[in-house]
PDB file of N, CA and C in Angstrom:
ATOM      1  N   UNK A1332      90.928  88.241 106.435  1.00  0.00           N
ATOM      2  CA  UNK A1332      91.366  89.151 105.448  1.00  0.00           C
ATOM      3  C   UNK A1332      91.154  88.387 103.984  1.00  0.00           C
ATOM      4  N   UNK A1333      90.811  89.175 103.127  1.00  0.00           N
ATOM      5  CA  UNK A1333      90.567  88.725 101.749  1.00  0.00           C
ATOM      6  C   UNK A1333      90.776  89.656 100.584  1.00  0.00           C
ATOM      7  N   UNK A1334      91.295  89.129  99.555  1.00  0.00           N
ATOM      8  CA  UNK A1334      91.582  89.963  98.423  1.00  0.00           C
ATOM      9  C   UNK A1334      90.175  90.151  97.450  1.00  0.00           C
ATOM     10  N   UNK A1335      89.980  91.327  97.167  1.00  0.00           N
ATOM     11  CA  UNK A1335      88.791  91.814  96.642  1.00  0.00           C
ATOM     12  C   UNK A1335      88.966  91.439  95.027  1.00  0.00           C
ATOM     13  N   UNK A1336      87.989  90.546  94.391  1.00  0.00           N
ATOM     14  CA  UNK A1336      88.155  90.353  92.982  1.00  0.00           C
ATOM     15  C   UNK A1336      87.183  91.246  92.139  1.00  0.00           C
ATOM     16  N   UNK A1337      86.263  91.516  92.774  1.00  0.00           N
ATOM     17  CA  UNK A1337      85.252  92.524  92.002  1.00  0.00           C
ATOM     18  C   UNK A1337      83.862  92.580  92.744  1.00  0.00           C
ATOM     19  N   UNK A1338      83.149  93.834  92.512  1.00  0.00           N
ATOM     20  CA  UNK A1338      81.967  93.961  92.911  1.00  0.00           C
ATOM     21  C   UNK A1338      80.963  93.728  91.906  1.00  0.00           C
ATOM     22  N   UNK A1339      79.694  93.250  92.427  1.00  0.00           N
ATOM     23  CA  UNK A1339      78.499  93.026  91.406  1.00  0.00           C
ATOM     24  C   UNK A1339      77.224  93.250  92.309  1.00  0.00           C
ATOM     25  N   UNK A1340      76.117  93.323  91.486  1.00  0.00           N
ATOM     26  CA  UNK A1340      74.822  93.479  92.099  1.00  0.00           C
ATOM     27  C   UNK A1340      73.974  92.340  91.495  1.00  0.00           C
ATOM     28  N   UNK A1341      73.069  91.824  92.458  1.00  0.00           N
ATOM     29  CA  UNK A1341      72.293  90.691  92.084  1.00  0.00           C
ATOM     30  C   UNK A1341      70.898  90.737  92.824  1.00  0.00           C
ATOM     31  N   UNK A1342      69.936  90.125  92.337  1.00  0.00           N
ATOM     32  CA  UNK A1342      68.634  90.235  93.120  1.00  0.00           C
ATOM     33  C   UNK A1342      68.587  88.843  93.927  1.00  0.00           C
ATOM     34  N   UNK A1343      68.172  88.957  95.138  1.00  0.00           N
ATOM     35  CA  UNK A1343      68.073  87.762  95.985  1.00  0.00           C
ATOM     36  C   UNK A1343      66.660  87.966  96.575  1.00  0.00           C
ATOM     37  N   UNK A1344      65.780  86.975  96.359  1.00  0.00           N
ATOM     38  CA  UNK A1344      64.254  87.140  96.749  1.00  0.00           C
ATOM     39  C   UNK A1344      63.652  88.472  96.407  1.00  0.00           C
ATOM     40  N   UNK A1345      64.069  88.885  95.196  1.00  0.00           N
ATOM     41  CA  UNK A1345      63.358  90.213  94.597  1.00  0.00           C
ATOM     42  C   UNK A1345      64.134  91.265  95.036  1.00  0.00           C
ATOM     43  N   UNK A1346      65.035  91.286  95.971  1.00  0.00           N
ATOM     44  CA  UNK A1346      65.713  92.487  96.531  1.00  0.00           C
ATOM     45  C   UNK A1346      67.152  92.647  95.919  1.00  0.00           C
ATOM     46  N   UNK A1347      67.445  93.910  95.437  1.00  0.00           N
ATOM     47  CA  UNK A1347      68.864  93.935  94.791  1.00  0.00           C
ATOM     48  C   UNK A1347      69.913  94.220  96.101  1.00  0.00           C
ATOM     49  N   UNK A1348      71.008  93.488  95.840  1.00  0.00           N
ATOM     50  CA  UNK A1348      71.984  93.528  96.771  1.00  0.00           C
ATOM     51  C   UNK A1348      73.250  93.735  96.110  1.00  0.00           C
ATOM     52  N   UNK A1349      74.313  94.486  96.769  1.00  0.00           N
ATOM     53  CA  UNK A1349      75.617  94.644  96.176  1.00  0.00           C
ATOM     54  C   UNK A1349      76.422  93.718  97.070  1.00  0.00           C
ATOM     55  N   UNK A1350      77.253  92.898  96.214  1.00  0.00           N
ATOM     56  CA  UNK A1350      78.117  91.827  96.756  1.00  0.00           C
ATOM     57  C   UNK A1350      79.342  91.916  96.142  1.00  0.00           C
ATOM     58  N   UNK A1351      80.328  91.255  96.827  1.00  0.00           N
ATOM     59  CA  UNK A1351      81.788  91.238  96.418  1.00  0.00           C
ATOM     60  C   UNK A1351      82.319  89.802  96.349  1.00  0.00           C
ATOM     61  N   UNK A1352      82.988  89.501  95.282  1.00  0.00           N
ATOM     62  CA  UNK A1352      83.859  88.174  95.139  1.00  0.00           C
ATOM     63  C   UNK A1352      85.070  88.436  95.751  1.00  0.00           C
ATOM     64  N   UNK A1353      85.469  87.727  96.741  1.00  0.00           N
ATOM     65  CA  UNK A1353      86.689  87.718  97.353  1.00  0.00           C
ATOM     66  C   UNK A1353      87.468  86.368  97.405  1.00  0.00           C
ATOM     67  N   UNK A1354      88.653  86.603  97.515  1.00  0.00           N
ATOM     68  CA  UNK A1354      89.507  85.398  97.856  1.00  0.00           C
ATOM     69  C   UNK A1354      90.277  85.494  99.219  1.00  0.00           C
ATOM     70  N   UNK A1355      89.806  84.450 100.068  1.00  0.00           N
ATOM     71  CA  UNK A1355      89.910  84.520 101.505  1.00  0.00           C
ATOM     72  C   UNK A1355      91.388  84.036 101.818  1.00  0.00           C
ATOM     73  N   UNK A1356      92.178  85.044 102.672  1.00  0.00           N
ATOM     74  CA  UNK A1356      93.414  84.453 103.081  1.00  0.00           C
ATOM     75  C   UNK A1356      93.246  83.423 104.163  1.00  0.00           C
ATOM     76  N   UNK A1357      94.314  82.777 104.491  1.00  0.00           N
ATOM     77  CA  UNK A1357      94.366  81.916 105.718  1.00  0.00           C
ATOM     78  C   UNK A1357      94.284  82.862 107.060  1.00  0.00           C
ATOM     79  N   UNK A1358      94.027  82.262 108.141  1.00  0.00           N
ATOM     80  CA  UNK A1358      94.162  83.020 109.505  1.00  0.00           C
ATOM     81  C   UNK A1358      95.719  83.368 109.588  1.00  0.00           C
ATOM     82  N   UNK A1359      96.003  84.392 110.377  1.00  0.00           N
ATOM     83  CA  UNK A1359      97.378  84.719 110.623  1.00  0.00           C
ATOM     84  C   UNK A1359      98.114  83.563 111.291  1.00  0.00           C
ATOM     85  N   UNK A1360      99.411  83.492 110.972  1.00  0.00           N
ATOM     86  CA  UNK A1360     100.329  82.538 111.357  1.00  0.00           C
ATOM     87  C   UNK A1360     100.437  82.786 112.763  1.00  0.00           C
ATOM     88  N   UNK A1361      99.980  81.996 113.780  1.00  0.00           N
ATOM     89  CA  UNK A1361     100.014  82.041 115.217  1.00  0.00           C
ATOM     90  C   UNK A1361     101.337  82.263 115.682  1.00  0.00           C
ATOM     91  N   UNK A1362     102.358  81.460 115.253  1.00  0.00           N
ATOM     92  CA  UNK A1362     103.656  81.546 115.984  1.00  0.00           C
ATOM     93  C   UNK A1362     104.309  82.938 115.685  1.00  0.00           C
ATOM     94  N   UNK A1363     104.220  83.343 114.379  1.00  0.00           N
ATOM     95  CA  UNK A1363     104.817  84.625 113.947  1.00  0.00           C
ATOM     96  C   UNK A1363     103.920  85.705 114.785  1.00  0.00           C
ATOM     97  N   UNK A1364     102.851  85.715 114.784  1.00  0.00           N
ATOM     98  CA  UNK A1364     101.901  86.661 115.679  1.00  0.00           C
ATOM     99  C   UNK A1364     102.359  86.702 117.014  1.00  0.00           C
ATOM    100  N   UNK A1365     102.695  85.634 117.587  1.00  0.00           N
ATOM    101  CA  UNK A1365     102.918  85.550 119.168  1.00  0.00           C
ATOM    102  C   UNK A1365     104.536  86.093 119.188  1.00  0.00           C
ATOM    103  N   UNK A1366     105.499  85.631 118.357  1.00  0.00           N
ATOM    104  CA  UNK A1366     106.831  86.097 118.511  1.00  0.00           C
ATOM    105  C   UNK A1366     106.937  87.458 117.990  1.00  0.00           C
ATOM    106  N   UNK A1367     105.983  88.173 117.447  1.00  0.00           N
ATOM    107  CA  UNK A1367     106.065  89.522 117.129  1.00  0.00           C
ATOM    108  C   UNK A1367     105.334  90.487 118.015  1.00  0.00           C
ATOM    109  N   UNK A1368     104.737  89.917 119.097  1.00  0.00           N
ATOM    110  CA  UNK A1368     103.973  90.523 120.067  1.00  0.00           C
ATOM    111  C   UNK A1368     102.804  91.127 119.375  1.00  0.00           C
ATOM    112  N   UNK A1369     102.095  90.343 118.309  1.00  0.00           N
ATOM    113  CA  UNK A1369     100.967  90.771 117.653  1.00  0.00           C
ATOM    114  C   UNK A1369     101.222  91.920 116.786  1.00  0.00           C
ATOM    115  N   UNK A1370     102.370  92.240 116.370  1.00  0.00           N
ATOM    116  CA  UNK A1370     102.678  93.284 115.423  1.00  0.00           C
ATOM    117  C   UNK A1370     102.940  92.784 113.835  1.00  0.00           C
ATOM    118  N   UNK A1371     103.203  91.607 113.636  1.00  0.00           N
ATOM    119  CA  UNK A1371     103.338  91.090 112.249  1.00  0.00           C
ATOM    120  C   UNK A1371     102.351  89.883 112.072  1.00  0.00           C
ATOM    121  N   UNK A1372     101.439  90.412 111.115  1.00  0.00           N
ATOM    122  CA  UNK A1372     100.231  89.436 110.708  1.00  0.00           C
ATOM    123  C   UNK A1372     100.615  88.845 109.432  1.00  0.00           C
ATOM    124  N   UNK A1373     101.043  87.497 109.348  1.00  0.00           N
ATOM    125  CA  UNK A1373     101.270  86.897 108.141  1.00  0.00           C
ATOM    126  C   UNK A1373     100.347  85.867 107.737  1.00  0.00           C
ATOM    127  N   UNK A1374      99.734  86.002 106.556  1.00  0.00           N
ATOM    128  CA  UNK A1374      98.687  85.050 106.073  1.00  0.00           C
ATOM    129  C   UNK A1374      99.123  84.438 104.838  1.00  0.00           C
ATOM    130  N   UNK A1375      98.393  83.235 104.529  1.00  0.00           N
ATOM    131  CA  UNK A1375      98.754  82.562 103.196  1.00  0.00           C
ATOM    132  C   UNK A1375      97.706  82.939 102.070  1.00  0.00           C
ATOM    133  N   UNK A1376      98.257  83.435 100.971  1.00  0.00           N
ATOM    134  CA  UNK A1376      97.228  83.698  99.863  1.00  0.00           C
ATOM    135  C   UNK A1376      96.875  82.240  99.232  1.00  0.00           C
ATOM    136  N   UNK A1377      95.560  82.137  99.151  1.00  0.00           N
ATOM    137  CA  UNK A1377      95.126  80.851  98.720  1.00  0.00           C
ATOM    138  C   UNK A1377      94.446  80.896  97.219  1.00  0.00           C
ATOM    139  N   UNK A1378      94.390  82.045  96.760  1.00  0.00           N
ATOM    140  CA  UNK A1378      93.788  82.273  95.378  1.00  0.00           C
ATOM    141  C   UNK A1378      92.350  81.778  95.226  1.00  0.00           C
ATOM    142  N   UNK A1379      92.215  81.234  93.902  1.00  0.00           N
ATOM    143  CA  UNK A1379      90.858  80.820  93.679  1.00  0.00           C
ATOM    144  C   UNK A1379      90.339  79.679  94.384  1.00  0.00           C
ATOM    145  N   UNK A1380      91.103  78.973  95.307  1.00  0.00           N
ATOM    146  CA  UNK A1380      90.626  77.939  96.060  1.00  0.00           C
ATOM    147  C   UNK A1380      89.865  78.249  97.078  1.00  0.00           C
ATOM    148  N   UNK A1381      89.875  79.590  97.462  1.00  0.00           N
ATOM    149  CA  UNK A1381      88.912  80.146  98.638  1.00  0.00           C
ATOM    150  C   UNK A1381      88.003  81.352  98.122  1.00  0.00           C
ATOM    151  N   UNK A1382      87.514  81.265  97.076  1.00  0.00           N
ATOM    152  CA  UNK A1382      86.625  82.302  96.439  1.00  0.00           C
ATOM    153  C   UNK A1382      85.402  82.240  97.259  1.00  0.00           C
ATOM    154  N   UNK A1383      84.763  83.456  97.760  1.00  0.00           N
ATOM    155  CA  UNK A1383      83.566  83.542  98.226  1.00  0.00           C
ATOM    156  C   UNK A1383      82.855  84.778  97.893  1.00  0.00           C
ATOM    157  N   UNK A1384      81.518  84.637  97.854  1.00  0.00           N
ATOM    158  CA  UNK A1384      80.710  85.939  97.768  1.00  0.00           C
ATOM    159  C   UNK A1384      80.108  86.269  99.000  1.00  0.00           C
ATOM    160  N   UNK A1385      80.538  87.633  99.292  1.00  0.00           N
ATOM    161  CA  UNK A1385      79.935  88.354 100.531  1.00  0.00           C
ATOM    162  C   UNK A1385      79.226  89.630 100.337  1.00  0.00           C
ATOM    163  N   UNK A1386      78.367  90.023 101.161  1.00  0.00           N
ATOM    164  CA  UNK A1386      77.698  91.274 101.076  1.00  0.00           C
ATOM    165  C   UNK A1386      78.957  92.441 101.112  1.00  0.00           C
ATOM    166  N   UNK A1387      78.729  93.346 100.210  1.00  0.00           N
ATOM    167  CA  UNK A1387      79.755  94.470 100.062  1.00  0.00           C
ATOM    168  C   UNK A1387      80.018  95.217 101.491  1.00  0.00           C
ATOM    169  N   UNK A1388      78.795  95.229 102.238  1.00  0.00           N
ATOM    170  CA  UNK A1388      78.812  95.953 103.434  1.00  0.00           C
ATOM    171  C   UNK A1388      79.725  95.353 104.398  1.00  0.00           C
ATOM    172  N   UNK A1389      80.106  93.994 104.237  1.00  0.00           N
ATOM    173  CA  UNK A1389      80.988  93.485 105.281  1.00  0.00           C
ATOM    174  C   UNK A1389      82.484  93.901 105.206  1.00  0.00           C
ATOM    175  N   UNK A1390      82.738  94.636 104.070  1.00  0.00           N
ATOM    176  CA  UNK A1390      84.108  95.228 103.916  1.00  0.00           C
ATOM    177  C   UNK A1390      84.214  96.451 104.652  1.00  0.00           C
ATOM    178  N   UNK A1391      85.271  96.291 105.762  1.00  0.00           N
ATOM    179  CA  UNK A1391      85.208  97.269 106.848  1.00  0.00           C
ATOM    180  C   UNK A1391      86.472  98.319 106.613  1.00  0.00           C
ATOM    181  N   UNK A1392      87.611  97.899 105.678  1.00  0.00           N
ATOM    182  CA  UNK A1392      88.699  98.689 105.577  1.00  0.00           C
ATOM    183  C   UNK A1392      89.508  97.932 104.437  1.00  0.00           C
ATOM    184  N   UNK A1393      90.543  98.791 104.149  1.00  0.00           N
ATOM    185  CA  UNK A1393      91.287  98.210 102.913  1.00  0.00           C
ATOM    186  C   UNK A1393      92.856  98.449 103.398  1.00  0.00           C
ATOM    187  N   UNK A1394      93.575  97.226 103.176  1.00  0.00           N
ATOM    188  CA  UNK A1394      94.799  96.990 103.544  1.00  0.00           C
ATOM    189  C   UNK A1394      95.722  96.493 102.417  1.00  0.00           C
ATOM    190  N   UNK A1395      96.763  96.695 102.439  1.00  0.00           N
ATOM    191  CA  UNK A1395      97.775  96.013 101.497  1.00  0.00           C
ATOM    192  C   UNK A1395      98.202  94.706 101.929  1.00  0.00           C
ATOM    193  N   UNK A1396      98.514  93.689 101.102  1.00  0.00           N
ATOM    194  CA  UNK A1396      99.070  92.415 101.654  1.00  0.00           C
ATOM    195  C   UNK A1396     100.416  92.053 100.540  1.00  0.00           C
ATOM    196  N   UNK A1397     101.337  92.745 100.899  1.00  0.00           N
ATOM    197  CA  UNK A1397     102.560  92.624 100.030  1.00  0.00           C
ATOM    198  C   UNK A1397     103.199  91.296 100.341  1.00  0.00           C
ATOM    199  N   UNK A1398     104.017  90.654  99.321  1.00  0.00           N
ATOM    200  CA  UNK A1398     104.746  89.421  99.591  1.00  0.00           C
ATOM    201  C   UNK A1398     105.706  89.451 100.815  1.00  0.00           C
ATOM    202  N   UNK A1399     105.679  88.440 101.581  1.00  0.00           N
ATOM    203  CA  UNK A1399     106.586  88.407 102.727  1.00  0.00           C
ATOM    204  C   UNK A1399     107.895  88.207 102.359  1.00  0.00           C
ATOM    205  N   UNK A1400     108.130  87.363 101.356  1.00  0.00           N
ATOM    206  CA  UNK A1400     109.413  86.865 101.082  1.00  0.00           C
ATOM    207  C   UNK A1400     110.015  87.121  99.615  1.00  0.00           C
ATOM    208  N   UNK A1401     111.124  87.138  99.225  1.00  0.00           N
ATOM    209  CA  UNK A1401     111.725  87.493  97.968  1.00  0.00           C
ATOM    210  C   UNK A1401     112.395  86.267  97.583  1.00  0.00           C
ATOM    211  N   UNK A1402     112.233  85.578  96.377  1.00  0.00           N
ATOM    212  CA  UNK A1402     111.155  85.817  95.491  1.00  0.00           C
ATOM    213  C   UNK A1402     109.820  85.454  96.260  1.00  0.00           C
ATOM    214  N   UNK A1403     108.751  86.246  95.696  1.00  0.00           N
ATOM    215  CA  UNK A1403     107.414  85.993  96.346  1.00  0.00           C
ATOM    216  C   UNK A1403     106.913  84.660  96.413  1.00  0.00           C
ATOM    217  N   UNK A1404     106.349  84.228  97.442  1.00  0.00           N
ATOM    218  CA  UNK A1404     105.565  82.946  97.538  1.00  0.00           C
ATOM    219  C   UNK A1404     104.084  83.405  97.953  1.00  0.00           C
ATOM    220  N   UNK A1405     103.571  82.412  98.660  1.00  0.00           N
ATOM    221  CA  UNK A1405     102.117  82.597  98.916  1.00  0.00           C
ATOM    222  C   UNK A1405     101.951  83.340 100.244  1.00  0.00           C
ATOM    223  N   UNK A1406     102.886  83.598 101.039  1.00  0.00           N
ATOM    224  CA  UNK A1406     102.832  84.343 102.253  1.00  0.00           C
ATOM    225  C   UNK A1406     102.964  85.911 102.139  1.00  0.00           C
ATOM    226  N   UNK A1407     101.782  86.544 102.716  1.00  0.00           N
ATOM    227  CA  UNK A1407     101.704  87.913 102.626  1.00  0.00           C
ATOM    228  C   UNK A1407     101.540  88.506 103.980  1.00  0.00           C
ATOM    229  N   UNK A1408     101.953  89.841 104.245  1.00  0.00           N
ATOM    230  CA  UNK A1408     101.785  90.325 105.567  1.00  0.00           C
ATOM    231  C   UNK A1408     100.966  91.575 105.419  1.00  0.00           C
ATOM    232  N   UNK A1409     100.286  91.973 106.439  1.00  0.00           N
ATOM    233  CA  UNK A1409      99.201  92.988 106.568  1.00  0.00           C
ATOM    234  C   UNK A1409      99.957  94.227 106.672  1.00  0.00           C
ATOM    235  N   UNK A1410      99.670  95.121 105.788  1.00  0.00           N
ATOM    236  CA  UNK A1410     100.211  96.589 105.712  1.00  0.00           C
ATOM    237  C   UNK A1410      99.195  97.596 105.848  1.00  0.00           C
ATOM    238  N   UNK A1411      98.847  98.259 106.836  1.00  0.00           N
ATOM    239  CA  UNK A1411      97.600  99.223 106.856  1.00  0.00           C
ATOM    240  C   UNK A1411      98.086 100.447 106.068  1.00  0.00           C
ATOM    241  N   UNK A1412      99.188 101.037 106.199  1.00  0.00           N
ATOM    242  CA  UNK A1412      99.522 102.279 105.552  1.00  0.00           C
ATOM    243  C   UNK A1412     100.812 102.167 104.669  1.00  0.00           C
ATOM    244  N   UNK A1413     100.571 102.231 103.511  1.00  0.00           N
ATOM    245  CA  UNK A1413     101.670 101.959 102.556  1.00  0.00           C
ATOM    246  C   UNK A1413     102.663 103.058 102.257  1.00  0.00           C
ATOM    247  N   UNK A1414     102.129 104.354 102.707  1.00  0.00           N
ATOM    248  CA  UNK A1414     102.831 105.543 102.320  1.00  0.00           C
ATOM    249  C   UNK A1414     102.420 106.197 101.200  1.00  0.00           C
ATOM    250  N   UNK A1415     103.035 107.535 101.139  1.00  0.00           N
ATOM    251  CA  UNK A1415     102.523 108.452 100.176  1.00  0.00           C
ATOM    252  C   UNK A1415     102.991 107.974  98.832  1.00  0.00           C
ATOM    253  N   UNK A1416     103.908 107.056  98.556  1.00  0.00           N
ATOM    254  CA  UNK A1416     104.274 106.610  97.213  1.00  0.00           C
ATOM    255  C   UNK A1416     103.201 105.893  96.546  1.00  0.00           C
ATOM    256  N   UNK A1417     102.213 105.452  97.255  1.00  0.00           N
ATOM    257  CA  UNK A1417     101.116 104.721  96.418  1.00  0.00           C
ATOM    258  C   UNK A1417      99.947 105.756  96.425  1.00  0.00           C
ATOM    259  N   UNK A1418      99.978 106.987  97.014  1.00  0.00           N
ATOM    260  CA  UNK A1418      98.792 107.967  97.017  1.00  0.00           C
ATOM    261  C   UNK A1418      98.586 108.275  95.458  1.00  0.00           C
ATOM    262  N   UNK A1419      99.432 108.426  94.770  1.00  0.00           N
ATOM    263  CA  UNK A1419      99.290 108.651  93.309  1.00  0.00           C
ATOM    264  C   UNK A1419      98.818 107.675  92.331  1.00  0.00           C
ATOM    265  N   UNK A1420      98.717 106.322  92.985  1.00  0.00           N
ATOM    266  CA  UNK A1420      97.917 105.269  92.114  1.00  0.00           C
ATOM    267  C   UNK A1420      96.702 105.620  92.051  1.00  0.00           C
ATOM    268  N   UNK A1421      96.039 105.664  90.869  1.00  0.00           N
ATOM    269  CA  UNK A1421      94.586 106.078  90.708  1.00  0.00           C
ATOM    270  C   UNK A1421      94.166 105.251  89.666  1.00  0.00           C
ATOM    271  N   UNK A1422      92.919 105.692  89.269  1.00  0.00           N
ATOM    272  CA  UNK A1422      92.068 105.292  88.010  1.00  0.00           C
ATOM    273  C   UNK A1422      90.908 106.025  87.725  1.00  0.00           C
ATOM    274  N   UNK A1423      90.154 105.598  86.910  1.00  0.00           N
ATOM    275  CA  UNK A1423      88.827 106.315  86.678  1.00  0.00           C
ATOM    276  C   UNK A1423      87.877 105.978  87.730  1.00  0.00           C
ATOM    277  N   UNK A1424      87.234 107.231  88.100  1.00  0.00           N
ATOM    278  CA  UNK A1424      86.183 107.109  89.031  1.00  0.00           C
ATOM    279  C   UNK A1424      84.930 106.738  88.539  1.00  0.00           C
ATOM    280  N   UNK A1425      84.157 105.842  88.960  1.00  0.00           N
ATOM    281  CA  UNK A1425      82.926 105.421  88.282  1.00  0.00           C
ATOM    282  C   UNK A1425      81.809 106.062  88.955  1.00  0.00           C
ATOM    283  N   UNK A1426      80.660 106.239  88.348  1.00  0.00           N
ATOM    284  CA  UNK A1426      79.517 106.757  88.858  1.00  0.00           C
ATOM    285  C   UNK A1426      78.635 105.691  89.403  1.00  0.00           C
ATOM    286  N   UNK A1427      77.976 105.567  90.583  1.00  0.00           N
ATOM    287  CA  UNK A1427      77.200 104.506  91.002  1.00  0.00           C
ATOM    288  C   UNK A1427      75.947 104.456  90.235  1.00  0.00           C
ATOM    289  N   UNK A1428      75.607 103.357  89.681  1.00  0.00           N
ATOM    290  CA  UNK A1428      74.427 103.173  88.893  1.00  0.00           C
ATOM    291  C   UNK A1428      73.573 102.200  89.591  1.00  0.00           C
ATOM    292  N   UNK A1429      72.448 102.812  90.351  1.00  0.00           N
ATOM    293  CA  UNK A1429      71.359 102.146  90.998  1.00  0.00           C
ATOM    294  C   UNK A1429      70.398 101.354  90.044  1.00  0.00           C
ATOM    295  N   UNK A1430      70.507 101.577  88.784  1.00  0.00           N
ATOM    296  CA  UNK A1430      69.478 100.904  87.792  1.00  0.00           C
ATOM    297  C   UNK A1430      69.990  99.586  87.197  1.00  0.00           C
ATOM    298  N   UNK A1431      71.441  99.245  87.772  1.00  0.00           N
ATOM    299  CA  UNK A1431      71.975  98.031  87.172  1.00  0.00           C
ATOM    300  C   UNK A1431      71.403  96.719  87.885  1.00  0.00           C
ATOM    301  N   UNK A1432      70.889  95.911  86.973  1.00  0.00           N
ATOM    302  CA  UNK A1432      70.358  94.590  87.566  1.00  0.00           C
ATOM    303  C   UNK A1432      70.945  93.435  86.853  1.00  0.00           C
ATOM    304  N   UNK A1433      71.197  92.348  87.682  1.00  0.00           N
ATOM    305  CA  UNK A1433      71.760  91.124  87.029  1.00  0.00           C
ATOM    306  C   UNK A1433      70.617  90.227  86.557  1.00  0.00           C
TER     307      UNK A1433
END
């Protein structure tokens, strides 16, 4: 799992590629995973310490990673469907610009 920071386009060997800067979470806590019969996936958020550039095509889905504890610490749990209360969260839709080069 990773937190998306931003998308960008760059040329590699003369070929334009769309990439993503992500912050990679730790692997799921094995003990919690086992005790929950693989229902609760808890990962540690590591912020800028684990920034990586990946091809945008590697992103296969979008999940929420809310804080596990209150007050929040670096532990997050995987939540695939947040509910209709976040369905109205939106923003401006941008048009894909294939003419953009870095």
